[in-house]
XYZ file of C-alpha atoms in Angstrom:
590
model
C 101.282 88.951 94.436
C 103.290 88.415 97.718
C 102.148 87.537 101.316
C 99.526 86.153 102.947
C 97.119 89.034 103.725
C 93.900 87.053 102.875
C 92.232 88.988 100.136
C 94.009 88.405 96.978
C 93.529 91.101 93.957
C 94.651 88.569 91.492
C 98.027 87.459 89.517
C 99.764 89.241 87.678
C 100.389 87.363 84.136
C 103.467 85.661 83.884
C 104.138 86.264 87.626
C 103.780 84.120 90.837
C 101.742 86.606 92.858
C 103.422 87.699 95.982
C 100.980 88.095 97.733
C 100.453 84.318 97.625
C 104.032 83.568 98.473
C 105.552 83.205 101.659
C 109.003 83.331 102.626
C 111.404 83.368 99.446
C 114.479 81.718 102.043
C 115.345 79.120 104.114
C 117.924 77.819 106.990
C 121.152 76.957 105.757
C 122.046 75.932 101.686
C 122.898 72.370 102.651
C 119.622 71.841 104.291
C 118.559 68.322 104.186
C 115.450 66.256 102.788
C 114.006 66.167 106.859
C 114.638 69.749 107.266
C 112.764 71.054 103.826
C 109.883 68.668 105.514
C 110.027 70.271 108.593
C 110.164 73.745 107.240
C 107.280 73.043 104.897
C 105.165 72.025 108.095
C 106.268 75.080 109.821
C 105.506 77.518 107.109
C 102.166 75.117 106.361
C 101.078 75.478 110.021
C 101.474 79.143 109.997
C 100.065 79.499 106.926
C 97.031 77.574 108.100
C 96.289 79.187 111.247
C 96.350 82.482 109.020
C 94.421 81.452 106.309
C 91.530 80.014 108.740
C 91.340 83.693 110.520
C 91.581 85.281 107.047
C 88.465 83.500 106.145
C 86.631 84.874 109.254
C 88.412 88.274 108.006
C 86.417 87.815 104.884
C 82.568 86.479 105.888
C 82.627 89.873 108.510
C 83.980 91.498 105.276
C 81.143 90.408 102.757
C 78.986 90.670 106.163
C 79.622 94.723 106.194
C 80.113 94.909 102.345
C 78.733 92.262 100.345
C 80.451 90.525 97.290
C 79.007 92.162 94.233
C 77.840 95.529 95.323
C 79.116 99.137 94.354
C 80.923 99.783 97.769
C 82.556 96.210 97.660
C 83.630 97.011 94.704
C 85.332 100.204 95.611
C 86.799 99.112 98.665
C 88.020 96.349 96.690
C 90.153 98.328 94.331
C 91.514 100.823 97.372
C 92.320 97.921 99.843
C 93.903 95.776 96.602
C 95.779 98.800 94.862
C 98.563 99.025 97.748
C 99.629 95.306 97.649
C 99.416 95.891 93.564
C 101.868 98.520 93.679
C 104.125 96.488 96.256
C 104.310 93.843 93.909
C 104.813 96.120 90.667
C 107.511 98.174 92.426
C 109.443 95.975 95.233
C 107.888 92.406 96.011
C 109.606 90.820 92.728
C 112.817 92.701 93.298
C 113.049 90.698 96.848
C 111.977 87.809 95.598
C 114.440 87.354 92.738
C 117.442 89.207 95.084
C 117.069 88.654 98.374
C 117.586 85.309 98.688
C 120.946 84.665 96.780
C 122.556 87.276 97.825
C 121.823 86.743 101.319
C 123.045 82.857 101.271
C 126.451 84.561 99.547
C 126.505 87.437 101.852
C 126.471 85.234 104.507
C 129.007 82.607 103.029
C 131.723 85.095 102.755
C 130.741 86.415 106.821
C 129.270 90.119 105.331
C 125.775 88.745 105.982
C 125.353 91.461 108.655
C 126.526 94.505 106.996
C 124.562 93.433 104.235
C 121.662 93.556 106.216
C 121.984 96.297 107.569
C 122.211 98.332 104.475
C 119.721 96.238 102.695
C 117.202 97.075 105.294
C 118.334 101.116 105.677
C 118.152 101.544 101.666
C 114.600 99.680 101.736
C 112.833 101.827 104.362
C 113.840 104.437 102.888
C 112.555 104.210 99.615
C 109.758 102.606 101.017
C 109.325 106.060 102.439
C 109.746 107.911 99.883
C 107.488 105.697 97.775
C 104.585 105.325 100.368
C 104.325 109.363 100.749
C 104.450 110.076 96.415
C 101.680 107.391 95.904
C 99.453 108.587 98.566
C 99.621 111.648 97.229
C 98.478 110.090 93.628
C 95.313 107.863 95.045
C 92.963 109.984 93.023
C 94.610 108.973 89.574
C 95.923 105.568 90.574
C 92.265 104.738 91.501
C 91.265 105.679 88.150
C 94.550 103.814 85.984
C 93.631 100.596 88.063
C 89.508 100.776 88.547
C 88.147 103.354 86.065
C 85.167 100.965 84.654
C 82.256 102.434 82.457
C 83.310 105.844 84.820
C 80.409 105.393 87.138
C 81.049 108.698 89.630
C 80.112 107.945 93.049
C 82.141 104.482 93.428
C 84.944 106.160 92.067
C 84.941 108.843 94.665
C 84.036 106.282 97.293
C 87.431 104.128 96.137
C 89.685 107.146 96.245
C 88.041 108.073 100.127
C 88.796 104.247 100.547
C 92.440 104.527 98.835
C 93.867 107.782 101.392
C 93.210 104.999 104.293
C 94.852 102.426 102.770
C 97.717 103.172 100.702
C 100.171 103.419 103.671
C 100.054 99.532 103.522
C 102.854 99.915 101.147
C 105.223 100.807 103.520
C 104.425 98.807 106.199
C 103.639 95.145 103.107
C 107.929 96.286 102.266
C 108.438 96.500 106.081
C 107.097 93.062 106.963
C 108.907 91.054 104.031
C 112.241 92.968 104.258
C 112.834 92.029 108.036
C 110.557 88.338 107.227
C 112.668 87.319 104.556
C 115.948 87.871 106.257
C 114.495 86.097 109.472
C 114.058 83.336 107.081
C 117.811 83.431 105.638
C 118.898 83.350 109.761
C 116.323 80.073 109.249
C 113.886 81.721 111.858
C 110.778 80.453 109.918
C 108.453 80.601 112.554
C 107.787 85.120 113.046
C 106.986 85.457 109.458
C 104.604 82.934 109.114
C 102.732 83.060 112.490
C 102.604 87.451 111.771
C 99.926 87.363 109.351
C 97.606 85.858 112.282
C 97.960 89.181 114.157
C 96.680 91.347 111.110
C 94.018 89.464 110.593
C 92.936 89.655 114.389
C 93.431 93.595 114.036
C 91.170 93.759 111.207
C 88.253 91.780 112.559
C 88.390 93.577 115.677
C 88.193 96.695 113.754
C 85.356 95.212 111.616
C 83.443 94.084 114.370
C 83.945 97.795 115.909
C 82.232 98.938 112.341
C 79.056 96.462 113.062
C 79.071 97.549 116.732
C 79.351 101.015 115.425
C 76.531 101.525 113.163
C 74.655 98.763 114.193
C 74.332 97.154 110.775
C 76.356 96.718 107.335
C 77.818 99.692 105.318
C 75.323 100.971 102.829
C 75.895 99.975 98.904
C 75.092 103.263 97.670
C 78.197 104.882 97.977
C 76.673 108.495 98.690
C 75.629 106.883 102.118
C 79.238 106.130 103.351
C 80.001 108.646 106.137
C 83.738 109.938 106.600
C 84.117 107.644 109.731
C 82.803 104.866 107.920
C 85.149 105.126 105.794
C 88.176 105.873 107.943
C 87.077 102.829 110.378
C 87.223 99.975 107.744
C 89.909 101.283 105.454
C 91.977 102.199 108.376
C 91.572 99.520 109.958
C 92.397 97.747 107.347
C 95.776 99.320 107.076
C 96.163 99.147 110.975
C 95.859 95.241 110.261
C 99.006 95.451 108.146
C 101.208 97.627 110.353
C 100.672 94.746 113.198
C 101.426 92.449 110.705
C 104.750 94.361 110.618
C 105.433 95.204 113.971
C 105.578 92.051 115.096
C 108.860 91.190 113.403
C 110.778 93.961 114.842
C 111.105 92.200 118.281
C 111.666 88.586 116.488
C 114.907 89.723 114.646
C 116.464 90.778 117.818
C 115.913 87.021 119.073
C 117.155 85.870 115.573
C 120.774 87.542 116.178
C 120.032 90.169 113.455
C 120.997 93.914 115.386
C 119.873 96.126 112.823
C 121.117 99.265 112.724
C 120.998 102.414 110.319
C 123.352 102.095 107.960
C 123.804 104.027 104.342
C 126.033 103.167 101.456
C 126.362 100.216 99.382
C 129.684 99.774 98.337
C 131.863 96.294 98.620
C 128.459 94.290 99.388
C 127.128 92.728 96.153
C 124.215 95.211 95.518
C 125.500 95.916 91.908
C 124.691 92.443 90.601
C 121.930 92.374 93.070
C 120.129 95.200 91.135
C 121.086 94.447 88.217
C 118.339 91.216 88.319
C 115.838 93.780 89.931
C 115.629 95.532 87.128
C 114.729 92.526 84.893
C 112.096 91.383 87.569
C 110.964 95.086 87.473
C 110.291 94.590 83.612
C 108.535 91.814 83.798
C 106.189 92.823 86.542
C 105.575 95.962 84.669
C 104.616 94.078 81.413
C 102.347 91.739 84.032
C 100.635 94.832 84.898
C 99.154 95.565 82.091
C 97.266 92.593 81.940
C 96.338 92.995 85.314
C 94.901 96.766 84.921
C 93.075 94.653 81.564
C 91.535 92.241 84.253
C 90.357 94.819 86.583
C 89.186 97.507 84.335
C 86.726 94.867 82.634
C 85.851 93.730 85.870
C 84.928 97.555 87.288
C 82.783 97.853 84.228
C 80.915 94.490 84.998
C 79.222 95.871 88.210
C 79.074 99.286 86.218
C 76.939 97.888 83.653
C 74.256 96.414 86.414
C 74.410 99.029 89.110
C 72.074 98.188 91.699
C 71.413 94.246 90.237
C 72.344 91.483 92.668
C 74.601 88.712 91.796
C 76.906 90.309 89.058
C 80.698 89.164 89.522
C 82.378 92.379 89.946
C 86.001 93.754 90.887
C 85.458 91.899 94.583
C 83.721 88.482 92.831
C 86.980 88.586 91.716
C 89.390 89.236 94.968
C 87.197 86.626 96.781
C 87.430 83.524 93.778
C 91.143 84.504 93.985
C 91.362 84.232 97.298
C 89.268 80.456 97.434
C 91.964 79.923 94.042
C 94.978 80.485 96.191
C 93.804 78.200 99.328
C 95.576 75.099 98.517
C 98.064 76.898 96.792
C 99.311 78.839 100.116
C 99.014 75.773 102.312
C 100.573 73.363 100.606
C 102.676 74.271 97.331
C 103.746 77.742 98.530
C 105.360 76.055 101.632
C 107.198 73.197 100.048
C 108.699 74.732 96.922
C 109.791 77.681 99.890
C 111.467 75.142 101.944
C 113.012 73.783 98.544
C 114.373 77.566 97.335
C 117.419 77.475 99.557
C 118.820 74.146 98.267
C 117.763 75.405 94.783
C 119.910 78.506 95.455
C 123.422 76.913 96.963
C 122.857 74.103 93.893
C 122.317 76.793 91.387
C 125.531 78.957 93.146
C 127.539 76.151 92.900
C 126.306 75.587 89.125
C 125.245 71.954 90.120
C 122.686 71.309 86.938
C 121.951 67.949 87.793
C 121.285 68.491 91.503
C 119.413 71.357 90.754
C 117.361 69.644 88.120
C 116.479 66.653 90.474
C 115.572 68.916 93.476
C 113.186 70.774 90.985
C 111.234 67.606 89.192
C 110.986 65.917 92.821
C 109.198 69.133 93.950
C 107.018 69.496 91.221
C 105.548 65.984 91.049
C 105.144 65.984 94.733
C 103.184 69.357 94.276
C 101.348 67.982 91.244
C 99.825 65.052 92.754
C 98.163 67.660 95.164
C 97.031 70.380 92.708
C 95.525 67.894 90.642
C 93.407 66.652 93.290
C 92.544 70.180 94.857
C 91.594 71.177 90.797
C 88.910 68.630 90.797
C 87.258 69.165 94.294
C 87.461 73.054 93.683
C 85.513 72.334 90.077
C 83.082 69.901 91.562
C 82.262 71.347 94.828
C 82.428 74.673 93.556
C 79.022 75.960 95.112
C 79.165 74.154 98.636
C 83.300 75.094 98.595
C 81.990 78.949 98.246
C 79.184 78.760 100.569
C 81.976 76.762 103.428
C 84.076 79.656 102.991
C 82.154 82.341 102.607
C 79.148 82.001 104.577
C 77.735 85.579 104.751
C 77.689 85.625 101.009
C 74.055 86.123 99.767
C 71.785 84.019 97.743
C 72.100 85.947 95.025
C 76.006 85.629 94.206
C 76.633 82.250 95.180
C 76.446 81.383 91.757
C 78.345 83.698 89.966
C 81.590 83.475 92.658
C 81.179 80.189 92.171
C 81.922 80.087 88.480
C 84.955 82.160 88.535
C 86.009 80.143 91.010
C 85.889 77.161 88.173
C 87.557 79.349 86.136
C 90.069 79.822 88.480
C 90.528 76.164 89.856
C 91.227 74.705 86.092
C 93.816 76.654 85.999
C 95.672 75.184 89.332
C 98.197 72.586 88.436
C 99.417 74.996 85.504
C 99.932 77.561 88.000
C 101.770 75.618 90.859
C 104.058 74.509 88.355
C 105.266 77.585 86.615
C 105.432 78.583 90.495
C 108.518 76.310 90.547
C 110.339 77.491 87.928
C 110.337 80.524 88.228
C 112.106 79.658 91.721
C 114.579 78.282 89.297
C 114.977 80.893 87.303
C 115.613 83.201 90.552
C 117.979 80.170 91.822
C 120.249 81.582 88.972
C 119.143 85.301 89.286
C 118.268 84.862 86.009
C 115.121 87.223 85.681
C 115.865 88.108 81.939
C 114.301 84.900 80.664
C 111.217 85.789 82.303
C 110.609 88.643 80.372
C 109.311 86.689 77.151
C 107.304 84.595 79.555
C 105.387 87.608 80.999
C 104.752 89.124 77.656
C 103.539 85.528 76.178
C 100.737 85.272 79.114
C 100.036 89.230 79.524
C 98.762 88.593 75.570
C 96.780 85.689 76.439
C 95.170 87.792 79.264
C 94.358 90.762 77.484
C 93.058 89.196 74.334
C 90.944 86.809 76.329
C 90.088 89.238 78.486
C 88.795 91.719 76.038
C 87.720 89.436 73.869
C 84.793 88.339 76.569
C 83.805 91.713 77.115
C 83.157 92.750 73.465
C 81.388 89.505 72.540
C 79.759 88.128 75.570
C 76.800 89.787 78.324
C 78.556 91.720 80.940
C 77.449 89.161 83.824
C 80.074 86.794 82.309
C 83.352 89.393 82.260
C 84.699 88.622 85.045
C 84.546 84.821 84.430
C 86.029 85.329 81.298
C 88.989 87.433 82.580
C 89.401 84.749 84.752
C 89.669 81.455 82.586
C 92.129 84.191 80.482
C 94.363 84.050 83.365
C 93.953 80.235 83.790
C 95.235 79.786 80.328
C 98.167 82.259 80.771
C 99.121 80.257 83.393
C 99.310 77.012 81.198
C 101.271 79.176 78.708
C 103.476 80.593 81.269
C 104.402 76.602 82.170
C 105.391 75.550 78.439
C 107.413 78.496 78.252
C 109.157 78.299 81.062
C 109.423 74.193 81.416
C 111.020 75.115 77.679
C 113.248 77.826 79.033
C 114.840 75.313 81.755
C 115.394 72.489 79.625
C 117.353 74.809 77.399
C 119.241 76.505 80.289
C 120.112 73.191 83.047
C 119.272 70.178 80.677
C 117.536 67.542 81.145
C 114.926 68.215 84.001
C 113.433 65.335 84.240
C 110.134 66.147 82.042
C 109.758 62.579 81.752
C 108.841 61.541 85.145
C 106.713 64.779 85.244
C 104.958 63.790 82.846
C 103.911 60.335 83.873
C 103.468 61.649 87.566
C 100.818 63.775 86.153
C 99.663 61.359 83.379
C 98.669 58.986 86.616
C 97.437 61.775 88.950
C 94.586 62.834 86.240
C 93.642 59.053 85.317
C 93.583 59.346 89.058
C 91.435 62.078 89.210
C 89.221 61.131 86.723
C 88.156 58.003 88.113
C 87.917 59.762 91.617
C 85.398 62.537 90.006
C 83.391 60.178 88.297
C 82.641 58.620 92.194
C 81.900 61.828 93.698
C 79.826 63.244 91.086
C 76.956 60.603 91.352
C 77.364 60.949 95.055
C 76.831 64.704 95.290
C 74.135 64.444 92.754
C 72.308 61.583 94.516
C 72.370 63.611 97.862
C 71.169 66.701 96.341
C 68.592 64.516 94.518
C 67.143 62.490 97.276
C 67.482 65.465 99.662
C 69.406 64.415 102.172
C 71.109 67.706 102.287
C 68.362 70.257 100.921
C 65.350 72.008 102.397
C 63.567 68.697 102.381
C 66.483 66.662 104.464
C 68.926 67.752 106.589
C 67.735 71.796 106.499
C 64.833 70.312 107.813
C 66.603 69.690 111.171
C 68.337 73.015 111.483
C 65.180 74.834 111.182
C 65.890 76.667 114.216
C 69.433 78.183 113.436
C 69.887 81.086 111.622
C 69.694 80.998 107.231
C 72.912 81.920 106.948
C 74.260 79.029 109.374
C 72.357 76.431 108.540
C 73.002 76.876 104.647
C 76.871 76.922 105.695
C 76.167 73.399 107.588
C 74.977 72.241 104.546
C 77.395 73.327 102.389
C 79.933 71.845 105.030
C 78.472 68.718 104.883
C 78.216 68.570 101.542
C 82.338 69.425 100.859
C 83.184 66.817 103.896
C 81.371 64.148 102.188
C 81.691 64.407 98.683
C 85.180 65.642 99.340
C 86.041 62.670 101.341
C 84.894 60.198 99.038
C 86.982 62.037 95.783
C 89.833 62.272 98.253
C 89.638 58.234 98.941
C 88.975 56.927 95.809
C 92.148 59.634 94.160
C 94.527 57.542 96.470
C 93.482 54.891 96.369
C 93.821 54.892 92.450
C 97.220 56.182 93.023
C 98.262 53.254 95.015
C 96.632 50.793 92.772
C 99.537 52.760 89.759
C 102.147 52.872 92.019
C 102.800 56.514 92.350
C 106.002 57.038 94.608
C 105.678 60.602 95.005
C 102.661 59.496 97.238
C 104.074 58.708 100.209
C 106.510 61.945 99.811
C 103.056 63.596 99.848
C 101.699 61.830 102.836
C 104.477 62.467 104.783
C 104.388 66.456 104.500
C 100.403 66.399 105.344
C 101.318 64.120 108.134
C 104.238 66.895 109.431
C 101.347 69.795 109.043
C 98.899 67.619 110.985
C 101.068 66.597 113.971
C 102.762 70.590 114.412
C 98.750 71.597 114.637
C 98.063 68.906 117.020
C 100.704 70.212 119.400
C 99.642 74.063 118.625
């Protein structure tokens, strides 16, 4: 689901979340290979800095909340529900429209009065949209979290949901004016704007701690009306920044917006026309997603008041780990990619189109494959690094769905890709059979866990479901493309990825006698290096650990996985290299 607020509900089947992609546009159509570089470091830098103050955004989160508890799981489900219905009802539309027709709106010189009546037409509804489902919080919060039914979190989510449904307007807000920044090749506002909602929200947190002088209460009958107006609303106060911000960076970018109604002579018809197909197919998506979350509400119902069972938030926050090298890395090269991908797929340049695609997917794949292993082996430290405040008794089960999750990585980043292709052609049709093909695989695997398996393993279940949709969602849609553009250069995909797993193979079977051996001789346990950070707080010094623990096991995996690459001559490598190398030097100067 689209844009990088930090806390992730979860994919929808058969759909690139939007929530985990950035800009859907790019500088000019004829951009070159050094520009999609240096717009991937851009976006990657951005997208950084964001995600590193969205993790602080989360420990003061689980600090106030917890991860498994009856109010995290009801502000999960408000606080998720607006960026759900953003992605059901608008986020897809964009995506699949707004970036064509704003390269041709701007080839035949109407790229203006497009604009202008683009934006107009999308406030308002946005308006319009924002006021109806406020209105319907009470029965939304029951279609999208209704669980085994228990009472008080229910009426503690809809409290939650008045707060923070506005988000919708202002989430449609922030990628209507962000994506057409993009299309003026302003990267820079769109990226960098997520930093100042995640700065809101902590402040606001931090307020709630200051307030009350501890964490919010897990029975939900102990939430106080200011409570709950404080962190949801602040929550949604994070958002509108988020927002805000681009308002003054259009003016810089040459855009003048100004009200403007009507549609006729600009393109819209064809425009909407492929909205409606990407409305279908996020509306069959939904279903599994309203699968996943329903199961997972019911989890937590069926152990109210037990410690450690993944619930509705275990779910948001192994999403959220999930998506980490997704965002940084994938997410902002196949974005700097889409605008070539668009003027080839205008001009109806198969072959171009088809090299620009397998270049960017083997590229991608050599990192996914590596981030897979290191998110499966280091599981537990990875979760404790990231979220430190998390308590002793759900380490373990986040960290399983986030296994679930991870397995399910390369699959995902390269279905990501072509369904860029697919919106290259505004062809949103042929995604329809996709969505329906992985919205199965979600639901049956998703209900299949709950009737035969203990409720403490639901949401782990629901989560390897959407791992395999996401495989499924590949074949299909690797299939789809070969039928539609040709050849696509499946062979060198395939060996690229043939390589990077012998590559990763050999590189887990180093680091998992390394991380064993340090556990085992207690070099970094109670008996070794906690033994030195006696004086720090639990929480810290566990996270030090944990740190440790990710650096060097990490580092090893990470070492020996290129160095196996070199050793098989992977060329892709140094295509790799040179992108992390962009990222790094753009922080250095930050």
């Amino acid at each position: 689901m689209l844009p990088p607020p930090a806390r992730l509900p979860g994919a929808v089947p058969g759909v690139v979340p939007a929530e985990a992609e950035e800009p859907a546009s790019g500088p000019q159509p004829g951009t070159s290979g050094g520009s999609v570089r240096a717009g991937a470091a851009i976006m990657a830098v951005g997208t950084a800095v964001s995600r590193v103050l969205g993790q602080a955004r989360t420990v003061v989160l689980v600090w106030i909340i917890g991860a498994t508890g009856i109010a995290a799981d009801a502000f999960s489900v408000a606080n998720a529900l607006p960026s759900v219905l953003y992605n059901l009802l608008i986020s897809g539309a964009l995506a699949a429209v707004l970036v064509p027709q704003v390269v041709r709106a701007y080839k035949r010189n109407a790229g203006q009065e497009y604009v202008n009546r683009l934006l107009t037409f999308g406030f308002v509804v946005l308006g319009v949209l924002t006021l109806v489902l406020t209105a319907a919080v009470p029965v939304l919060i029951r279609v999208y979290g209704q669980g085994d039914g228990n009472p008080d979190r229910i009426a503690l989510a809809v409290a939650f949901g008045f707060w923070t449904m506005p988000q919708l307007f202002f989430y449609g807000m922030y990628a209507l004016i962000g994506q057409v920044l993009n299309a003026r090749g302003s990267f820079g506002p769109y990226m960098w704007a997520p930093v100042a909602n995640n700065v809101v929200a902590i402040t606001t947190m931090l307020v709630f701690i200051w307030q009350y002088q501890a964490w919010g209460a897990d029975a939900p009958a102990a939430w106080t009306s200011s409570q709950v107006m404080l962190l949801a609303g602040g929550a949604t106060l994070g958002i509108v920044a988020q927002a805000l911000v681009l308002v003054p960076a259009m003016r810089r970018a040459g855009v003048q917006y100004r009200f403007r109604w009507g549609f006729r002579g600009v393109g819209l018809r064809a425009a909407g026309r492929v909205a409606v197909w990407t409305f279908v197919t996020l509306g069959i998506g939904m279903v599994g997603t309203i699968a996943v979350s329903q199961v997972a509400a019911a989890a937590r119902d069926a152990y109210p008041g037990v410690p450690g069972v993944a619930g509705r938030y275990t779910y948001e926050l192994a999403f959220m780990i999930f998506m980490l090298p997704h965002s940084l890395v994938t997410v902002s090269l196949l974005t700097a990619l889409f605008p070539r991908l668009s003027a080839q797929a205008a001009d109806r340049a198969h072959k171009d189109v088809a090299h620009t695609f397998s270049a960017g997917v083997r590229v991608v794949g050599l990192f996914t494959v590596l981030a897979a292993s290191l998110g499966v082996l280091l599981a537990g430290p990875l979760t404790r690094a990231v979220v430190p405040s998390i308590g002793v008794h759900d380490i373990d089960a986040l960290s399983r769905v986030v296994i679930a999750f991870m397995v399910g990585l390369p699959a995902f980043a390269v279905w990501s890709a072509c369904q860029r292709v697919y919106y290259a052609y505004e062809d949103a049709r042929s995604l329809v059979p996709i969505a329906i093909g992985a919205v199965a695989v979600v639901v049956l695997g998703t209900l299949g866990v709950w009737r035969l398996v203990s409720p403490h393993l639901w949401v782990f279940g629901a989560a390897l479901s959407m791992s395999a949709s996401y495989v499924l969602s590949m074949v299909m849609a690797l299939t789809g493309l070969k039928v539609r553009i040709g050849a696509i250069g499946g062979g060198a995909m395939l060996r690229t990825y043939m390589r990077a797993t012998l590559a990763a193979i050999a590189a887990v079977a180093v680091g998992w006698p390394v991380l064993y051996g340090l556990r085992l001789v207690g070099k970094v346990d109670s008996t070794g290096l906690s033994a030195y950070l006696d004086g720090m707080p639990w929480t810290l010094s566990r996270w030090v650990v944990s740190l440790v623990l990710c650096l060097v096991v990490g580092g090893t995996v990470t070492a020996v996985y290129l160095g196996v690459l070199r050793l098989l001559r992977v060329r892709e490598l140094d295509l790799l290299l040179g992108s992390v190398r962009n990222v790094v030097t753009r922080l250095r100067r930050r």
